[in-house]
mmCIF file of C-alpha atoms in Angstrom:
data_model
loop_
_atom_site.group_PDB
_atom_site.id
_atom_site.type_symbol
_atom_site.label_atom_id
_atom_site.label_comp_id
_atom_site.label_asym_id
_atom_site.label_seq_id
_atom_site.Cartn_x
_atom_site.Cartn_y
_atom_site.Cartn_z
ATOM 1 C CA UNK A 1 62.691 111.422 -69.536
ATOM 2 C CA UNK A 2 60.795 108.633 -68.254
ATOM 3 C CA UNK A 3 57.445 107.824 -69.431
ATOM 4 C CA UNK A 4 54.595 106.052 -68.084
ATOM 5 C CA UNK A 5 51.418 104.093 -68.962
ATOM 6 C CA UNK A 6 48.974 101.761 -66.909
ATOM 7 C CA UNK A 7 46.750 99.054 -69.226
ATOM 8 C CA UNK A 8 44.321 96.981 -68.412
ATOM 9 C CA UNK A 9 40.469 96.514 -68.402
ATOM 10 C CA UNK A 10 38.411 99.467 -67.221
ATOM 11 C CA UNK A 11 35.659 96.994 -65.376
ATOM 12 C CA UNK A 12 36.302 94.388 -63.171
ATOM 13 C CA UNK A 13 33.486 91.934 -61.846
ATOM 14 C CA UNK A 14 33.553 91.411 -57.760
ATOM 15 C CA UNK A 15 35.256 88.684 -57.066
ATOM 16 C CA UNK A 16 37.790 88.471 -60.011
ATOM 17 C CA UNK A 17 41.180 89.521 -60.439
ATOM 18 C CA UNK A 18 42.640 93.035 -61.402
ATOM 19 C CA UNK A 19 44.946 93.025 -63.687
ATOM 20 C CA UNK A 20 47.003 96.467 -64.898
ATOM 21 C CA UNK A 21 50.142 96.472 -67.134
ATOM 22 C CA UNK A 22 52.646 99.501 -67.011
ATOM 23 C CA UNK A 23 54.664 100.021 -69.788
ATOM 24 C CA UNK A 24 57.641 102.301 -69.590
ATOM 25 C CA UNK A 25 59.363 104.302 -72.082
ATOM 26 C CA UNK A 26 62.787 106.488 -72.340
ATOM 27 C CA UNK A 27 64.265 103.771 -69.867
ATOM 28 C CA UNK A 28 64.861 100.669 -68.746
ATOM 29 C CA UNK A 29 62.691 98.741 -66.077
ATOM 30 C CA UNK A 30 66.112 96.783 -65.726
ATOM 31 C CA UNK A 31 67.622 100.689 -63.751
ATOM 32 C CA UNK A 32 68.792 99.858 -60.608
ATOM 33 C CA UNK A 33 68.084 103.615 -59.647
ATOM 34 C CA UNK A 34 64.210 102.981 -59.633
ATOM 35 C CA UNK A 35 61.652 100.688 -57.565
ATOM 36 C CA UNK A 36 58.524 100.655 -59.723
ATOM 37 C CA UNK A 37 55.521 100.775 -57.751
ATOM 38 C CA UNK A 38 51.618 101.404 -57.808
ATOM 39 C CA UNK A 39 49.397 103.668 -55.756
ATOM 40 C CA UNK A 40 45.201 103.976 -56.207
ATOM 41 C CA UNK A 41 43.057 106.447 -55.685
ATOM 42 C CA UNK A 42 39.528 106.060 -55.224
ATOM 43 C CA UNK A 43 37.452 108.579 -56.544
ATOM 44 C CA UNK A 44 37.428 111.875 -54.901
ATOM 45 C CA UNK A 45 39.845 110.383 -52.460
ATOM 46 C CA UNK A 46 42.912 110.538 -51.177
ATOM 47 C CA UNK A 47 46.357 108.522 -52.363
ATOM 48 C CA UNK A 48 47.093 104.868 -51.173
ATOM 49 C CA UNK A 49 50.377 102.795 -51.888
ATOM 50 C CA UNK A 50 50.129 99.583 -53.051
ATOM 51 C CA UNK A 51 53.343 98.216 -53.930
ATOM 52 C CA UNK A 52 56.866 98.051 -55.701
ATOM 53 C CA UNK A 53 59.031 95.680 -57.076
ATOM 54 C CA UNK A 54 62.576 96.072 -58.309
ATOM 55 C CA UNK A 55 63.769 94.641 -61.566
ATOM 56 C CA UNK A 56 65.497 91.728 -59.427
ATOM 57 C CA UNK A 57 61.821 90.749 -58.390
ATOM 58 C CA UNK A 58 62.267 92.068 -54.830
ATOM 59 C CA UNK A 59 58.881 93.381 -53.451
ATOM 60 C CA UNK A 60 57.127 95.510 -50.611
ATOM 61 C CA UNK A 61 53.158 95.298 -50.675
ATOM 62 C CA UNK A 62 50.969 96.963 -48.209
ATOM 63 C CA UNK A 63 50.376 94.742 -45.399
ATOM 64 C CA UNK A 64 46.239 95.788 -46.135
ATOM 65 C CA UNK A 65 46.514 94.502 -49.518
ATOM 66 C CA UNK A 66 49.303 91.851 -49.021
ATOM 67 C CA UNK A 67 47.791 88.773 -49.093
ATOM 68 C CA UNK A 68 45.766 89.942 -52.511
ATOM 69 C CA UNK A 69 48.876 91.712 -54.152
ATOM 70 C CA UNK A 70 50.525 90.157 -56.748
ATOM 71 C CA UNK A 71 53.815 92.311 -58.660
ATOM 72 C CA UNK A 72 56.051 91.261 -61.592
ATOM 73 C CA UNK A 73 58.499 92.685 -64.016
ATOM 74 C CA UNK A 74 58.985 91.418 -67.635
ATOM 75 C CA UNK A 75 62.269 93.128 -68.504
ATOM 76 C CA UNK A 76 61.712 91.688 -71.872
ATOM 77 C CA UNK A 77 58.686 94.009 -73.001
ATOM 78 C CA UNK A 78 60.125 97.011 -70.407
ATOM 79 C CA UNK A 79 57.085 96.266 -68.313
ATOM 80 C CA UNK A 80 55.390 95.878 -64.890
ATOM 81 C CA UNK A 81 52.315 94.252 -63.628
ATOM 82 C CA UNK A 82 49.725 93.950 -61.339
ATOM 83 C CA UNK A 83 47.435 91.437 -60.145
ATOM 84 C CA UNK A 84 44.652 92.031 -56.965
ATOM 85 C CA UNK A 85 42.765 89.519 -56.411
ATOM 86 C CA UNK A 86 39.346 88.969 -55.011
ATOM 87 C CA UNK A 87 38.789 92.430 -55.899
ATOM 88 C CA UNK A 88 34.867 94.325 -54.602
ATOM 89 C CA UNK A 89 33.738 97.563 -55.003
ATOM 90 C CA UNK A 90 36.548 99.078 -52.599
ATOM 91 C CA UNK A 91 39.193 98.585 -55.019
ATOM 92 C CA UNK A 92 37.342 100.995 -57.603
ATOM 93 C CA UNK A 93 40.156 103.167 -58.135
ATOM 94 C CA UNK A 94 42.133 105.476 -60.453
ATOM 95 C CA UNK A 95 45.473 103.276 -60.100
ATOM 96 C CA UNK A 96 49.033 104.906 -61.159
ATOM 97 C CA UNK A 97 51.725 103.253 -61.853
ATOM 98 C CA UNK A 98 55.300 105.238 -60.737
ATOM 99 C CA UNK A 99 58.977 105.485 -60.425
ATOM 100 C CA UNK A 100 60.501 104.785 -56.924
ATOM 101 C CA UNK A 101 63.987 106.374 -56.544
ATOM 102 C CA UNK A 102 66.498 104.115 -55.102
ATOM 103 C CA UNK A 103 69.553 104.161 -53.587
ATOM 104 C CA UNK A 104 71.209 100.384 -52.838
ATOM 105 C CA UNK A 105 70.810 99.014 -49.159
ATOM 106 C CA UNK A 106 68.320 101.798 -48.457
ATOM 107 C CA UNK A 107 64.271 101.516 -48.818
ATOM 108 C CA UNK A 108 62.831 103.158 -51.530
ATOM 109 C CA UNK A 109 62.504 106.749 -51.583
ATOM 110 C CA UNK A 110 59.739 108.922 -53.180
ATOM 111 C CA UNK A 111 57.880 108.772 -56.198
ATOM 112 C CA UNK A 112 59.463 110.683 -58.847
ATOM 113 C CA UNK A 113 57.602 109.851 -62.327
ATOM 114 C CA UNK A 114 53.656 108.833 -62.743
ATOM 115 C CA UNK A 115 51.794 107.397 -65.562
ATOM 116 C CA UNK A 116 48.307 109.626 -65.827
ATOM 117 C CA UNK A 117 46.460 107.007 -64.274
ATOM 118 C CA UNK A 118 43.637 104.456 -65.299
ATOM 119 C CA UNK A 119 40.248 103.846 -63.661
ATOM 120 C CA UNK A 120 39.135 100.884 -62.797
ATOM 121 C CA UNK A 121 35.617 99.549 -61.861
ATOM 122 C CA UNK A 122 34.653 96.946 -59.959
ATOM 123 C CA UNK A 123 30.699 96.018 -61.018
ATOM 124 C CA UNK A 124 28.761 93.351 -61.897
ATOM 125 C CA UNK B 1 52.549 102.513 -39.660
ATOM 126 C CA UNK B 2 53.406 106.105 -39.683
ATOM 127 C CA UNK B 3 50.267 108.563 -40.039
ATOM 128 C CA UNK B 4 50.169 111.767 -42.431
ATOM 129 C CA UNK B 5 47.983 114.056 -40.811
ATOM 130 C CA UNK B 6 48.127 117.362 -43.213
ATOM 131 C CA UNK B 7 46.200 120.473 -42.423
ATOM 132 C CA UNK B 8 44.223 122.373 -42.912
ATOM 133 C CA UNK B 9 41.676 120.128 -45.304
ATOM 134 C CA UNK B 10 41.192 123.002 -47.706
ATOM 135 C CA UNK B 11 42.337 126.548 -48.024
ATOM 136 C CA UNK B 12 41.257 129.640 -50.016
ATOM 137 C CA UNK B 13 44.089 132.269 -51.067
ATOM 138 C CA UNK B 14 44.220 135.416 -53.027
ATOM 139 C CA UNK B 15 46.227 135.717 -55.581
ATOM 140 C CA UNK B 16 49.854 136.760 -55.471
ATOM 141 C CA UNK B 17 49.309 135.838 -51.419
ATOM 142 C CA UNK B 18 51.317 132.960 -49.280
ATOM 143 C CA UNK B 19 49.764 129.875 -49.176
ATOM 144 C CA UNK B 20 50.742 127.741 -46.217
ATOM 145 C CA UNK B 21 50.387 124.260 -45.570
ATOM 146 C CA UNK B 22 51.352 122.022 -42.606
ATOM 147 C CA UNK B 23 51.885 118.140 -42.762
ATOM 148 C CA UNK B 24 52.617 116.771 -39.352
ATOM 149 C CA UNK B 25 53.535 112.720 -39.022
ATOM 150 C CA UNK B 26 52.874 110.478 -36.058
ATOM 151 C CA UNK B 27 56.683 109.545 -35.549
ATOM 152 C CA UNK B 28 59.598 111.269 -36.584
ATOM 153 C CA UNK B 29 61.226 110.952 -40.395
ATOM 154 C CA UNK B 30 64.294 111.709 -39.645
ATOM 155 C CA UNK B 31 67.195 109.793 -39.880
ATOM 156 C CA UNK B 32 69.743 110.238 -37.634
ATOM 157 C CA UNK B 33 72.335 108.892 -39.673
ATOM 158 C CA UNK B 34 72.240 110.822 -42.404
ATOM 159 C CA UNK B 35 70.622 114.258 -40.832
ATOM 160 C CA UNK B 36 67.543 114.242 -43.626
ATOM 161 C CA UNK B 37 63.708 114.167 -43.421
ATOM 162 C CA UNK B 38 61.927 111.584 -45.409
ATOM 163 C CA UNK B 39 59.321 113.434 -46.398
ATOM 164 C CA UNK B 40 57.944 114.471 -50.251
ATOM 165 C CA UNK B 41 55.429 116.512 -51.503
ATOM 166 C CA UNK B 42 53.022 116.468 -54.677
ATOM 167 C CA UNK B 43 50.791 118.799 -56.045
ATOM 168 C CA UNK B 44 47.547 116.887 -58.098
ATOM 169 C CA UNK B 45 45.874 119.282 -60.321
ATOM 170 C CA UNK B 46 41.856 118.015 -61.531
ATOM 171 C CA UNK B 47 42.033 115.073 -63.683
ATOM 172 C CA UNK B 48 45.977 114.740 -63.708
ATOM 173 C CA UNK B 49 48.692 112.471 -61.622
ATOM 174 C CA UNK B 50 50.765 114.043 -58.790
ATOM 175 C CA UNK B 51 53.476 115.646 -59.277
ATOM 176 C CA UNK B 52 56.858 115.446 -57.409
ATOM 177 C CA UNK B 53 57.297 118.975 -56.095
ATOM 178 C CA UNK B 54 59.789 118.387 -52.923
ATOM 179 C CA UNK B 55 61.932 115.900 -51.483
ATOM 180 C CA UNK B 56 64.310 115.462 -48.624
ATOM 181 C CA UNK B 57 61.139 117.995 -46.770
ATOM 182 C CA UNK B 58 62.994 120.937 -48.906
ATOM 183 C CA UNK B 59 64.910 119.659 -52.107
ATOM 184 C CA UNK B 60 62.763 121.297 -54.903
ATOM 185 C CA UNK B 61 62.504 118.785 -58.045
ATOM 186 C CA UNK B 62 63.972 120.141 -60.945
ATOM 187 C CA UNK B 63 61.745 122.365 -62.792
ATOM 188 C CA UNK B 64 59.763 123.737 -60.071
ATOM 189 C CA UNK B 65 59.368 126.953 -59.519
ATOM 190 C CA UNK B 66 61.032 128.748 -57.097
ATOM 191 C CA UNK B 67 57.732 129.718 -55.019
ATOM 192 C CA UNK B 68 57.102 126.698 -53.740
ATOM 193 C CA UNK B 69 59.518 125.867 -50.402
ATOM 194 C CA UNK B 70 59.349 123.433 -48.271
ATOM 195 C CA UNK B 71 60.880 123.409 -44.848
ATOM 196 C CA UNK B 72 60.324 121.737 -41.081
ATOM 197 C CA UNK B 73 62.086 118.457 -39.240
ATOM 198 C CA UNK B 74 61.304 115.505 -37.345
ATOM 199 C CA UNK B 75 57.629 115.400 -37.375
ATOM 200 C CA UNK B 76 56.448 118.660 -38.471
ATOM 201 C CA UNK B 77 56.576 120.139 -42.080
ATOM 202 C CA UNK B 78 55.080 123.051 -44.039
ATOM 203 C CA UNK B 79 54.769 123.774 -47.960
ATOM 204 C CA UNK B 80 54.798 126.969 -48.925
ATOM 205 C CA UNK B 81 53.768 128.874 -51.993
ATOM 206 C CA UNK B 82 55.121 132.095 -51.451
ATOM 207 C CA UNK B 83 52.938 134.044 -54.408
ATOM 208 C CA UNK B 84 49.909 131.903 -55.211
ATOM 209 C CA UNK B 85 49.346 131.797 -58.966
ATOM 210 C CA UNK B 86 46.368 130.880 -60.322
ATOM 211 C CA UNK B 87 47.808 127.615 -61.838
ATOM 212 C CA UNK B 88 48.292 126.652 -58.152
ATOM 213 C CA UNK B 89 44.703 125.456 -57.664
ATOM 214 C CA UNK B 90 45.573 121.689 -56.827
ATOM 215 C CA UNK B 91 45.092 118.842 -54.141
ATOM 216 C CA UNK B 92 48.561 118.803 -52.556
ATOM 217 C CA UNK B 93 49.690 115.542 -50.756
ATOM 218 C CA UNK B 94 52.705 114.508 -47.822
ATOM 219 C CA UNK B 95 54.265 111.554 -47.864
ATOM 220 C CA UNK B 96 56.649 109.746 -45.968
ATOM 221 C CA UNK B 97 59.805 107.298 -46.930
ATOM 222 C CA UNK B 98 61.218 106.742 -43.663
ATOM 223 C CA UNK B 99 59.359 103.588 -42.972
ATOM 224 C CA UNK B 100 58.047 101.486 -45.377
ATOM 225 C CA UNK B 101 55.608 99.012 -45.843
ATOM 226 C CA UNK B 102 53.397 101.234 -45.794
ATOM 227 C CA UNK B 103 54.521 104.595 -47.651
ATOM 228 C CA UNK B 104 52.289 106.707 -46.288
ATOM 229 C CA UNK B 105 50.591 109.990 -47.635
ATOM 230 C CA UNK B 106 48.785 112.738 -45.505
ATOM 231 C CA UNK B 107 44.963 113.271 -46.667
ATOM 232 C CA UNK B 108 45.256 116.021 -48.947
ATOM 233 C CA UNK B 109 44.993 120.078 -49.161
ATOM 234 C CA UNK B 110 43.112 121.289 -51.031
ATOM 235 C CA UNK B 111 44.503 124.885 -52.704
ATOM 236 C CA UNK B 112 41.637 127.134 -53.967
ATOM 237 C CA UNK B 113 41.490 130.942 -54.798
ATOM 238 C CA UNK B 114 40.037 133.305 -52.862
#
């Protein structure tokens, strides 16, 4: 079964750039039966989609978040990243990284497999 | 962008009772072509992820339990629990796959006992 896990600093200074890692285990981030994407949720809130990339380096970003999103794969380490730039206190967040069932020709589907999440902060 | 709008916002059941929740989106999700609804849903219990509960609006995921149904088309939906157990208390989410970017998810119900 696919496994999970999000990396990356906990705090975040405004202005700077998140960074998260997601490392997956019990498969390969080279499947073409998954997107692997990232949703947030800030606290007490409700869920927001971010992005996902396919191992082939094909993306979809939320248009809100676009022009600070930044995805990649490293099929080498079985990993995926992500970058937001310019980040302020509205991008404190629990952010999960997840599988993204996929069918060729067809967008993504629904989010099958989550990592348990990592909070980030965004403080001076 | 297509809008989740789930209600109600929170709901108190007794145990062993139906809990019923309704997700309604702004546009239809589904696809002509191949006669399904694009529409999930997740149950997030305190301090965890969501889960994947349904998909395809009524396709339970493998491993969950049989009380949980889901069932509607085209722009209205409704989860189920047909006898809440206490391990049921949760946040439970819509989402839609129809259209994408965005994926979209509904606001959140929250599940409590009565």
């Amino acid at each position: 079964q696919l496994q999970l896990q999000e990396s990356g600093p906990g705090l975040v200074k405004p202005s700077e750039t998140l960074s998260l890692t997601c490392s997956v285990s019990g498969g390969s981030v080279s499947s073409s039966s998954y997107y692997w994407g990232w949703i947030r949720q800030p606290p007490g809130k409700g869920l927001e989609w971010i992005g996902s990339i396919y191992y082939s380096g094909s993306t979809y970003y939320n248009p809100s978040l676009k022009s600070r999103v930044t995805m990649s794969v490293d099929t080498s380490k079985n990993q995926f990243s992500l970058k937001l730039s310019s980040v302020t206190a509205a991008d404190t967040a629990v952010y999960y990284c997840a599988t993204q069932s996929y069918v060729q020709y067809q967008l993504p589907y629904y989010f099958d497999y989550w990592g348990q999440g990592t909070l980030v902060t965004v403080s001076s | 962008d297509i809008v989740m709008t789930q209600s109600p916002d929170s709901l108190a059941v007794s145990l062993g009772e139906r809990a019923t929740i309704k997700c309604k989106s702004s546009q239809s999700v589904l696809y002509s072509s191949d006669n399904k609804n694009y529409l999930a849903w997740y149950q997030q219990k305190p301090g965890q992820p969501p889960n994947l509960l349904i998909y395809w609006a009524s396709t339970r995921k493998s491993g969950v339990p049989d009380r949980f149904s889901g069932s509607g088309s085209g722009t209205d939906f409704t989860l189920t629990i047909s006898s809440l157990q206490a391990e049921d208390v949760a946040v439970y989410y819509c989402q839609q796959y129809y259209s994408a970017p965005p994926y979209t998810f509904g606001q959140g119900t929250k599940l409590e006992i009565k």
